[in-house]
Short mmCIF file of C-alpha atoms in Angstrom, two decimals:
data_model
loop_
_atom_site.label_atom_id
_atom_site.label_comp_id
_atom_site.label_asym_id
_atom_site.label_seq_id
_atom_site.Cartn_x
_atom_site.Cartn_y
_atom_site.Cartn_z
CA MET A 13 16.11 35.71 -17.22
CA PHE A 14 13.07 34.35 -15.36
CA THR A 15 10.50 35.76 -12.35
CA GLY A 16 9.55 32.82 -10.81
CA ILE A 17 5.21 33.66 -11.84
CA ILE A 18 4.38 29.84 -13.70
CA GLU A 19 2.74 30.71 -16.97
CA GLU A 20 0.71 27.49 -17.83
CA ILE A 21 1.41 23.43 -16.93
CA GLY A 22 3.32 21.01 -19.31
CA GLU A 23 3.75 17.91 -20.22
CA ILE A 24 6.74 15.59 -21.15
CA SER A 25 5.34 13.89 -24.08
CA ALA A 26 8.68 12.44 -25.24
CA ILE A 27 11.82 11.04 -23.80
CA THR A 28 14.54 10.04 -25.80
CA ALA A 29 18.42 9.49 -25.81
CA SER A 30 20.88 11.87 -26.62
CA GLY A 31 24.46 10.72 -26.42
CA ASP A 32 24.58 10.43 -22.26
CA GLY A 33 21.81 12.72 -21.46
CA TRP A 34 18.23 13.58 -22.68
CA ARG A 35 16.22 15.33 -25.60
CA LEU A 36 12.86 16.26 -24.32
CA THR A 37 9.55 16.63 -25.88
CA VAL A 38 6.90 18.77 -23.90
CA ARG A 39 3.44 19.83 -24.47
CA ALA A 40 2.99 23.17 -23.73
CA PRO A 41 0.90 24.61 -25.87
CA LYS A 42 0.92 28.65 -24.66
CA ALA A 43 4.96 28.95 -24.86
CA ALA A 44 5.61 25.74 -27.81
CA ALA A 45 3.08 28.76 -30.05
CA ASP A 46 5.57 31.50 -30.48
CA ALA A 47 8.96 29.17 -29.62
CA VAL A 48 11.77 29.72 -31.54
CA HIS A 49 14.25 28.02 -31.89
CA GLY A 50 17.47 29.25 -29.34
CA GLU A 51 15.48 30.61 -26.40
CA SER A 52 15.33 29.63 -23.10
CA ILE A 53 12.23 28.14 -21.55
CA ALA A 54 12.44 27.19 -17.59
CA VAL A 55 11.21 23.77 -17.31
CA SER A 56 10.24 23.28 -13.55
CA GLY A 57 12.68 25.96 -12.77
CA VAL A 58 15.85 24.20 -15.34
CA CYS A 59 16.64 26.94 -18.29
CA LEU A 60 16.95 24.87 -21.69
CA THR A 61 17.40 25.76 -24.59
CA VAL A 62 14.56 25.33 -27.64
CA VAL A 63 16.53 23.42 -30.05
CA GLY A 64 13.17 22.46 -32.35
CA SER A 65 8.83 23.02 -31.79
CA THR A 66 5.14 22.40 -33.59
CA HIS A 67 2.29 24.21 -32.52
CA ASP A 68 2.19 22.73 -29.23
CA THR A 69 4.86 20.92 -27.99
CA PHE A 70 9.13 21.96 -27.84
CA ASP A 71 12.04 20.31 -27.16
CA ALA A 72 15.18 20.81 -25.40
CA ASP A 73 18.34 18.74 -24.85
CA VAL A 74 19.38 18.14 -21.49
CA MET A 75 22.63 17.20 -20.36
CA LYS A 76 24.06 14.74 -18.28
CA GLN A 77 25.44 17.32 -15.36
CA THR A 78 21.59 18.76 -15.30
CA LEU A 79 20.27 15.14 -15.23
CA ASP A 80 22.63 14.37 -11.77
CA VAL A 81 21.87 17.60 -10.00
CA SER A 82 18.19 18.52 -10.70
CA ALA A 83 14.84 16.72 -10.38
CA LEU A 84 14.57 16.22 -14.05
CA GLY A 85 15.84 12.56 -14.49
CA ALA A 86 13.01 11.54 -12.19
CA LEU A 87 11.01 12.60 -14.94
CA GLY A 88 8.85 9.79 -17.76
CA ALA A 89 6.46 10.74 -20.80
CA GLY A 90 3.24 11.61 -18.66
CA SER A 91 4.85 13.95 -16.27
CA ARG A 92 3.94 17.43 -15.15
CA VAL A 93 5.93 20.30 -15.18
CA ASN A 94 6.03 23.69 -14.45
CA ILE A 95 6.49 25.99 -17.51
CA GLU A 96 7.91 29.37 -18.12
CA LYS A 97 9.51 31.86 -20.16
CA ALA A 98 12.30 34.04 -20.59
CA MET A 99 11.64 37.72 -18.90
CA PRO A 100 10.86 40.03 -21.77
CA VAL A 101 12.76 43.75 -21.46
CA GLY A 102 10.95 45.80 -19.55
CA ALA A 103 8.20 43.90 -18.25
CA ARG A 104 6.96 43.78 -14.80
CA LEU A 105 9.09 41.26 -12.14
CA GLY A 106 5.93 39.86 -10.35
CA GLY A 107 8.37 37.48 -8.39
CA HIS A 108 12.57 37.54 -8.05
CA ILE A 109 15.10 36.93 -9.83
CA VAL A 110 15.25 32.97 -10.84
CA GLN A 111 18.21 32.43 -13.14
CA GLY A 112 17.10 28.82 -14.30
CA HIS A 113 20.28 27.48 -12.57
CA VAL A 114 19.52 24.91 -10.19
CA ASP A 115 21.63 24.87 -6.94
CA GLY A 116 20.02 21.99 -5.67
CA THR A 117 16.76 19.56 -5.18
CA GLY A 118 14.90 18.54 -1.56
CA GLU A 119 12.38 16.39 -1.08
CA VAL A 120 8.74 17.25 0.17
CA LEU A 121 9.15 16.32 4.02
CA GLN A 122 4.66 17.40 4.98
CA VAL A 123 2.11 18.70 3.21
CA ARG A 124 -0.49 20.37 5.79
CA PRO A 125 -3.62 21.96 4.92
CA GLY A 126 -5.46 25.20 5.69
CA ALA A 127 -8.63 26.45 5.28
CA GLN A 128 -7.02 28.93 2.20
CA TRP A 129 -4.03 27.31 1.42
CA ARG A 130 -1.20 24.80 2.09
CA VAL A 131 2.14 24.72 3.58
CA LEU A 132 4.97 21.92 2.37
CA ARG A 133 8.37 21.45 4.41
CA ILE A 134 11.23 20.72 1.79
CA SER A 135 14.21 19.07 2.78
CA LEU A 136 17.25 21.49 2.49
CA PRO A 137 20.81 20.51 1.08
CA ALA A 138 23.41 21.27 3.84
CA ASP A 139 25.47 23.37 1.77
CA LEU A 140 21.99 25.76 0.64
CA ALA A 141 21.14 26.13 4.42
CA PRO A 142 22.87 29.78 4.66
CA LEU A 143 21.66 30.78 1.49
CA VAL A 144 17.78 30.43 3.55
CA VAL A 145 16.07 33.12 5.56
CA ASP A 146 12.51 33.50 7.15
CA LYS A 147 11.02 35.76 4.64
CA GLY A 148 13.38 35.52 1.56
CA SER A 149 13.10 34.91 -1.80
CA ILE A 150 13.63 31.41 -3.34
CA ALA A 151 12.55 29.33 -6.17
CA VAL A 152 10.42 25.38 -6.23
CA ALA A 153 10.42 24.00 -9.46
CA GLY A 154 10.32 27.30 -10.98
CA THR A 155 7.75 29.01 -8.94
CA SER A 156 8.82 31.90 -7.01
CA LEU A 157 7.40 31.61 -3.53
CA THR A 158 8.12 33.50 -0.08
CA VAL A 159 10.40 31.17 2.82
CA SER A 160 7.47 31.02 5.34
CA ALA A 161 9.62 29.15 8.27
CA VAL A 162 13.23 27.73 8.06
CA SER A 163 15.11 25.51 10.21
CA SER A 164 17.80 26.93 13.23
CA PRO A 165 21.44 26.10 12.18
CA ALA A 166 21.22 24.17 15.05
CA GLU A 167 19.15 21.31 13.75
CA SER A 168 21.40 18.56 11.98
CA ALA A 169 18.77 18.43 9.03
CA ALA A 170 18.18 21.76 7.23
CA TRP A 171 14.55 22.02 5.91
CA PHE A 172 12.63 25.07 5.25
CA GLU A 173 8.32 26.01 4.70
CA VAL A 174 6.52 27.55 1.80
CA SER A 175 2.48 28.62 2.15
CA LEU A 176 0.98 27.98 -1.32
CA ILE A 177 -2.14 30.54 -1.94
CA PRO A 178 -4.71 28.89 -4.11
CA GLU A 179 -3.38 30.20 -7.23
CA THR A 180 0.08 28.41 -6.68
CA LEU A 181 -1.84 25.59 -6.04
CA GLU A 182 -4.04 25.63 -9.33
CA ALA A 183 -1.60 27.38 -11.68
CA THR A 184 1.44 25.21 -10.51
CA ILE A 185 2.46 21.37 -10.35
CA LEU A 186 3.47 22.25 -6.58
CA GLY A 187 -0.54 21.55 -5.34
CA ALA A 188 0.28 18.07 -6.50
CA LEU A 189 2.91 17.70 -4.41
CA VAL A 190 2.62 14.62 -2.04
CA PRO A 191 5.65 13.59 0.71
CA GLY A 192 8.92 11.83 -0.79
CA ASP A 193 8.74 14.35 -4.23
CA PRO A 194 11.96 15.75 -5.30
CA VAL A 195 11.78 19.61 -6.17
CA ASN A 196 14.74 21.51 -7.83
CA LEU A 197 16.01 24.93 -5.59
CA GLU A 198 17.00 27.58 -7.05
CA THR A 199 18.40 30.25 -4.00
CA ASP A 200 18.78 33.62 -3.71
CA ILE A 201 21.25 34.81 -6.05
CA LEU A 202 21.91 37.96 -4.14
CA ALA A 203 22.52 35.49 -0.90
CA ARG A 204 24.76 33.15 -3.63
CA HIS A 205 26.42 36.45 -4.30
CA VAL A 206 26.76 37.21 -0.30
CA GLU A 207 28.47 34.13 0.59
CA ARG A 208 30.99 34.65 -2.48
CA LEU A 209 31.76 38.25 -0.74
CA LEU A 210 32.22 36.81 2.60
CA ALA A 211 34.71 33.72 1.71
CA PHE A 212 37.04 35.98 -0.33
CA HIS A 213 36.99 38.18 3.02
CA ALA A 214 37.82 35.43 4.85
CA LEU A 215 40.66 34.54 3.01
CA PRO A 216 44.44 35.90 5.14
CA GLU A 217 45.81 39.01 2.58
CA GLY A 218 47.15 37.99 0.00
CA GLY A 219 44.11 36.10 -1.70
CA SER A 220 45.19 32.96 -1.25
CA ARG A 221 45.23 30.51 1.32
#
């Protein structure tokens, strides 16, 4: 379980083929310093399991399904990534509940600078659009953000906007994004549960179609 509060910006130092997936070596000194085999670390919003570490790097395996549904497949050696270690029991929940289970990817459509902030407009897959609401929470590349605007249901292509403060621009990879960049998206777990409950309530009596 994560909070979406990024702890450091890491860098992919190596990618090695592993079956039909990858083994990533990530340089992230803060996370690697006390990383242990089997623990979870979120890499740009994707929960990965540590399989080895040094004083400043850790290794994690990424299966093909994860590469297919996330933006990790577009990375290469030298790519920068957001890093967050799993939330310890009893810690403050500074962002929102983030599982590290990516729902899909979006594409940066616009970057609009402001006096002290920056607004990103990001495309939204049609199946995720009902789960994203104005002033709701969403994780973009693992970063907990508040939705500042969202497309209407009548629009043919769904999108949402987030407003980034200077701290977020500096402490995460979001400050370097440009139009066309892919990003991992994780919607609010509460919204996903509500959607599932409503789907069952819509079934005819007896529980099957």
